[in-house]
Coordinates of C-alpha atoms in Angstrom, one line a residue:
M1 CA 25.2 -71.2 21.8
K2 CA 21.9 -72.4 20.8
R3 CA 20.2 -70.2 23.3
I4 CA 21.8 -66.9 22.1
K5 CA 20.8 -68.2 18.3
L6 CA 17.1 -68.9 19.7
F7 CA 16.9 -65.3 21.4
G8 CA 18.3 -63.6 18.4
F9 CA 15.4 -65.3 16.6
I10 CA 12.6 -64.3 18.7
L11 CA 13.9 -60.6 18.7
V12 CA 14.0 -60.9 14.9
L13 CA 10.4 -62.1 15.0
L14 CA 9.4 -59.5 17.5
A15 CA 10.9 -56.8 15.3
S16 CA 9.1 -58.2 12.4
A17 CA 5.8 -58.1 14.4
E18 CA 6.4 -54.5 15.6
V19 CA 6.9 -53.4 11.8
A20 CA 4.1 -55.0 10.6
A21 CA 1.8 -53.6 13.2
L22 CA 3.3 -50.2 12.5
A23 CA 2.4 -50.9 8.7
Q24 CA -1.1 -52.1 9.9
D25 CA -1.6 -49.1 12.1
S26 CA -0.2 -46.6 9.2
T27 CA -2.6 -48.2 6.6
Y28 CA -5.6 -47.9 9.1
V29 CA -4.9 -44.0 9.8
S30 CA -4.5 -43.6 6.2
N31 CA -7.8 -45.2 5.3
E32 CA -9.6 -43.4 8.1
Y33 CA -8.2 -40.2 7.3
A34 CA -9.2 -40.8 3.8
K35 CA -13.0 -41.5 5.2
A36 CA -12.7 -38.2 7.2
M37 CA -11.8 -36.2 4.1
A38 CA -14.6 -37.6 2.3
V39 CA -16.8 -37.0 4.7
Y40 CA -15.7 -33.5 5.2
Q41 CA -15.9 -32.8 1.6
R42 CA -19.6 -34.0 1.4
A43 CA -20.6 -32.1 4.5
Q44 CA -19.1 -28.9 2.7
R45 CA -21.1 -29.8 -0.4
Y46 CA -24.3 -29.9 1.6
N47 CA -23.3 -27.3 3.9
D48 CA -23.8 -29.2 7.2
A49 CA -21.7 -27.2 9.6
A50 CA -22.1 -30.3 12.3
L51 CA -20.8 -32.9 10.0
T52 CA -17.9 -30.5 8.8
K53 CA -16.9 -30.1 12.3
Q54 CA -17.1 -33.8 13.3
A55 CA -15.0 -34.6 10.3
L56 CA -12.5 -32.0 11.1
V57 CA -12.2 -33.3 14.9
D58 CA -11.6 -36.7 13.3
M59 CA -8.9 -35.4 11.0
S60 CA -7.1 -33.7 13.9
I61 CA -7.2 -36.8 16.0
L62 CA -5.6 -38.8 13.2
A63 CA -3.1 -36.1 12.1
P64 CA -2.3 -34.1 15.3
R65 CA 0.4 -31.9 14.1
D66 CA -1.7 -30.7 11.1
T67 CA -2.3 -27.0 11.9
G68 CA -4.2 -26.5 8.7
I69 CA -6.8 -28.7 10.1
L70 CA -6.7 -27.1 13.4
R71 CA -7.1 -23.7 11.8
S72 CA -10.2 -24.6 9.8
L73 CA -11.7 -26.1 13.1
A74 CA -10.7 -23.0 15.3
E75 CA -12.4 -20.7 12.5
L76 CA -15.4 -23.0 12.2
Y77 CA -15.8 -22.9 16.0
Y78 CA -15.3 -19.0 16.0
N79 CA -17.6 -18.4 13.1
N80 CA -20.4 -20.4 14.9
Q81 CA -19.9 -18.3 18.1
Q82 CA -18.5 -21.5 20.2
Y83 CA -15.6 -19.4 21.4
V84 CA -14.5 -21.7 23.9
S85 CA -14.1 -24.5 21.6
S86 CA -12.3 -21.9 19.1
A87 CA -9.9 -20.8 21.7
M88 CA -8.8 -24.5 22.7
A89 CA -8.5 -25.5 19.2
A90 CA -6.6 -22.0 18.5
A91 CA -4.3 -22.9 21.4
D92 CA -3.6 -26.5 20.2
I93 CA -2.0 -24.4 17.2
T94 CA 0.2 -22.4 19.6
R95 CA 1.4 -25.5 21.0
I96 CA 2.9 -27.0 18.2
Y97 CA 3.9 -23.6 16.5
P98 CA 4.1 -20.7 19.7
N99 CA 4.3 -18.1 17.0
S100 CA 1.5 -19.0 14.7
L101 CA -0.2 -15.4 14.2
V102 CA -3.4 -17.3 13.3
G103 CA -3.5 -19.0 16.7
I104 CA -2.9 -16.0 18.6
E105 CA -5.5 -13.9 16.8
I106 CA -8.0 -16.6 17.3
Q107 CA -7.6 -16.9 20.8
A108 CA -7.3 -13.0 21.4
L109 CA -10.8 -12.9 19.4
S110 CA -12.2 -15.8 21.3
Y111 CA -11.2 -14.7 24.8
E112 CA -12.6 -11.2 23.8
N113 CA -15.9 -12.6 23.2
L114 CA -16.1 -14.5 25.8
R115 CA -15.1 -11.2 28.2
L116 CA -11.9 -12.8 29.5
Y117 CA -10.1 -9.4 28.9
D118 CA -7.1 -10.3 30.7
K119 CA -6.6 -13.5 28.7
A120 CA -7.1 -11.4 25.5
L121 CA -4.8 -8.9 26.2
E122 CA -2.3 -11.4 26.9
Q123 CA -2.8 -12.7 23.2
Y124 CA -3.0 -9.2 21.7
E125 CA 0.3 -8.3 23.2
K126 CA 1.9 -11.2 21.6
L127 CA 0.3 -10.3 18.1
W128 CA 1.7 -6.5 18.7
L129 CA 5.0 -7.6 19.4
T130 CA 5.1 -9.7 16.4
T131 CA 3.2 -7.4 13.9
D132 CA 3.6 -3.7 15.2
D133 CA -0.3 -3.3 13.8
N134 CA -1.6 -0.2 14.9
N135 CA -5.1 -1.9 14.9
V136 CA -4.0 -4.3 17.5
L137 CA -2.4 -1.7 19.7
Y138 CA -5.7 0.1 19.7
Q139 CA -7.5 -3.0 20.8
M140 CA -5.1 -3.5 23.3
A141 CA -5.6 0.0 24.7
Y142 CA -9.5 -0.4 24.3
L143 CA -9.5 -3.7 26.6
Q144 CA -7.2 -1.9 29.1
Y145 CA -9.8 0.9 29.5
S146 CA -12.6 -1.7 29.8
I147 CA -10.7 -3.4 33.0
K148 CA -9.5 -0.3 34.4
R149 CA -5.9 -0.2 33.7
Y150 CA -6.0 3.4 32.7
T151 CA -2.2 4.4 32.9
E152 CA -1.5 1.5 30.6
A153 CA -4.7 2.6 28.1
I154 CA -3.2 6.1 28.1
T155 CA 0.2 4.9 27.2
N156 CA -0.8 2.8 24.3
I157 CA -3.2 5.9 23.2
D158 CA -0.1 8.1 23.5
I159 CA 2.3 5.7 21.3
L160 CA -0.8 5.3 18.7
A161 CA -1.0 8.9 18.3
T162 CA 2.7 9.2 17.2
K163 CA 2.3 6.2 14.8
I164 CA -0.7 7.4 12.9
T165 CA -0.8 9.9 9.9
N166 CA -4.1 12.3 9.2
E167 CA -5.1 9.6 6.6
S168 CA -5.1 6.5 8.7
T169 CA -8.4 5.1 9.6
V170 CA -9.9 2.1 11.6
T171 CA -13.1 0.5 11.3
L172 CA -15.4 0.6 14.7
S173 CA -18.4 -0.8 15.3
K174 CA -21.6 1.1 15.4
S175 CA -24.5 1.2 18.2
D176 CA -26.8 -0.8 15.8
G177 CA -24.2 -3.5 15.2
N178 CA -23.1 -2.0 11.9
V179 CA -19.6 -0.8 11.4
Q180 CA -18.1 2.5 10.5
E181 CA -14.6 3.9 9.2
I182 CA -13.5 6.7 10.8
K183 CA -10.4 8.8 11.2
F184 CA -7.7 7.2 13.7
S185 CA -7.2 10.5 15.5
A186 CA -10.9 10.7 16.3
A187 CA -11.1 7.3 17.5
L188 CA -7.9 7.9 19.9
K189 CA -9.8 11.2 21.2
N190 CA -12.8 9.2 22.0
L191 CA -10.9 6.4 23.6
K192 CA -9.1 9.0 25.6
G193 CA -12.1 10.8 26.6
L194 CA -13.6 7.6 27.7
V195 CA -10.6 7.0 30.3
F196 CA -10.6 10.6 31.4
S197 CA -14.1 10.2 31.9
A198 CA -13.8 7.1 34.1
Q199 CA -11.1 8.6 36.1
G200 CA -13.7 11.6 36.8
N201 CA -12.2 14.2 34.6
K202 CA -15.5 15.0 33.0
E203 CA -14.6 18.6 31.7
E204 CA -11.3 16.9 29.6
A205 CA -13.4 14.1 28.7
R206 CA -16.1 16.5 26.9
K207 CA -13.2 18.3 25.3
L208 CA -11.8 15.0 23.6
F209 CA -15.5 13.9 22.6
N210 CA -15.7 17.3 20.9
E211 CA -12.8 17.2 19.2
A212 CA -13.3 13.6 17.7
L213 CA -16.5 15.0 16.2
A214 CA -14.9 17.9 14.8
I215 CA -12.7 15.3 12.8
N216 CA -15.6 13.0 12.2
P217 CA -19.0 14.4 12.7
D218 CA -20.8 11.3 11.9
F219 CA -18.6 9.5 14.5
D220 CA -21.2 7.0 16.2
A221 CA -19.3 6.1 19.3
A222 CA -18.3 9.6 20.1
K223 CA -21.9 11.0 19.9
S224 CA -22.8 8.3 22.1
S225 CA -19.9 9.2 24.6
L226 CA -20.9 12.6 24.8
A227 CA -24.7 11.7 25.4
E228 CA -23.5 9.5 28.1
L229 CA -21.5 12.1 29.7
D230 CA -24.5 14.7 29.5
K231 CA -26.6 12.5 31.0
G232 CA -24.4 13.0 34.5

């Protein structure tokens, strides 16, 4: 009987020690998080990107399921063109919340900038299925053209053609690095022309490039497409 009582007493002591340890751990984490937050705020005030990243990494370790921290970290990496890091931070978001649009989009953009187009497409497809966004489907079609998945590209271009209106526009990059807002219908004709040109159908490609320019005479990409075609 005494041994049983003693054993029970030892269990109580062990349990008390564990509770005390957990309380200490909780206090430690809370204090360290407060320090990291203070560093983050000061780094923001001083516009110190490196220190901001370090503070966010520290906070993400102390609060691993806080996707707000992970989002800030992923965006900071992306904006500093650290695309491997931004993809990994965004992947951590989707491990916690698989349907996070922010996590999916940052991964898509990061992989695209890394020229990992197959992986980028996987993320854009998830984004498209969730948002039904015409811009996402256009980007998918462009990437499919880029990696020679021509049949899929044409299919998505044709789907888009049924979804847009005469007033629909899209913003595309110009050869000088600036952007240009053009009619969506012109963008689709130019992209379809690129696919046909890649497949060797030069005459149909020329027709589509000219149709794109008829809609938007100042369409930079269509001008470049036609010029490339004329080079032979």
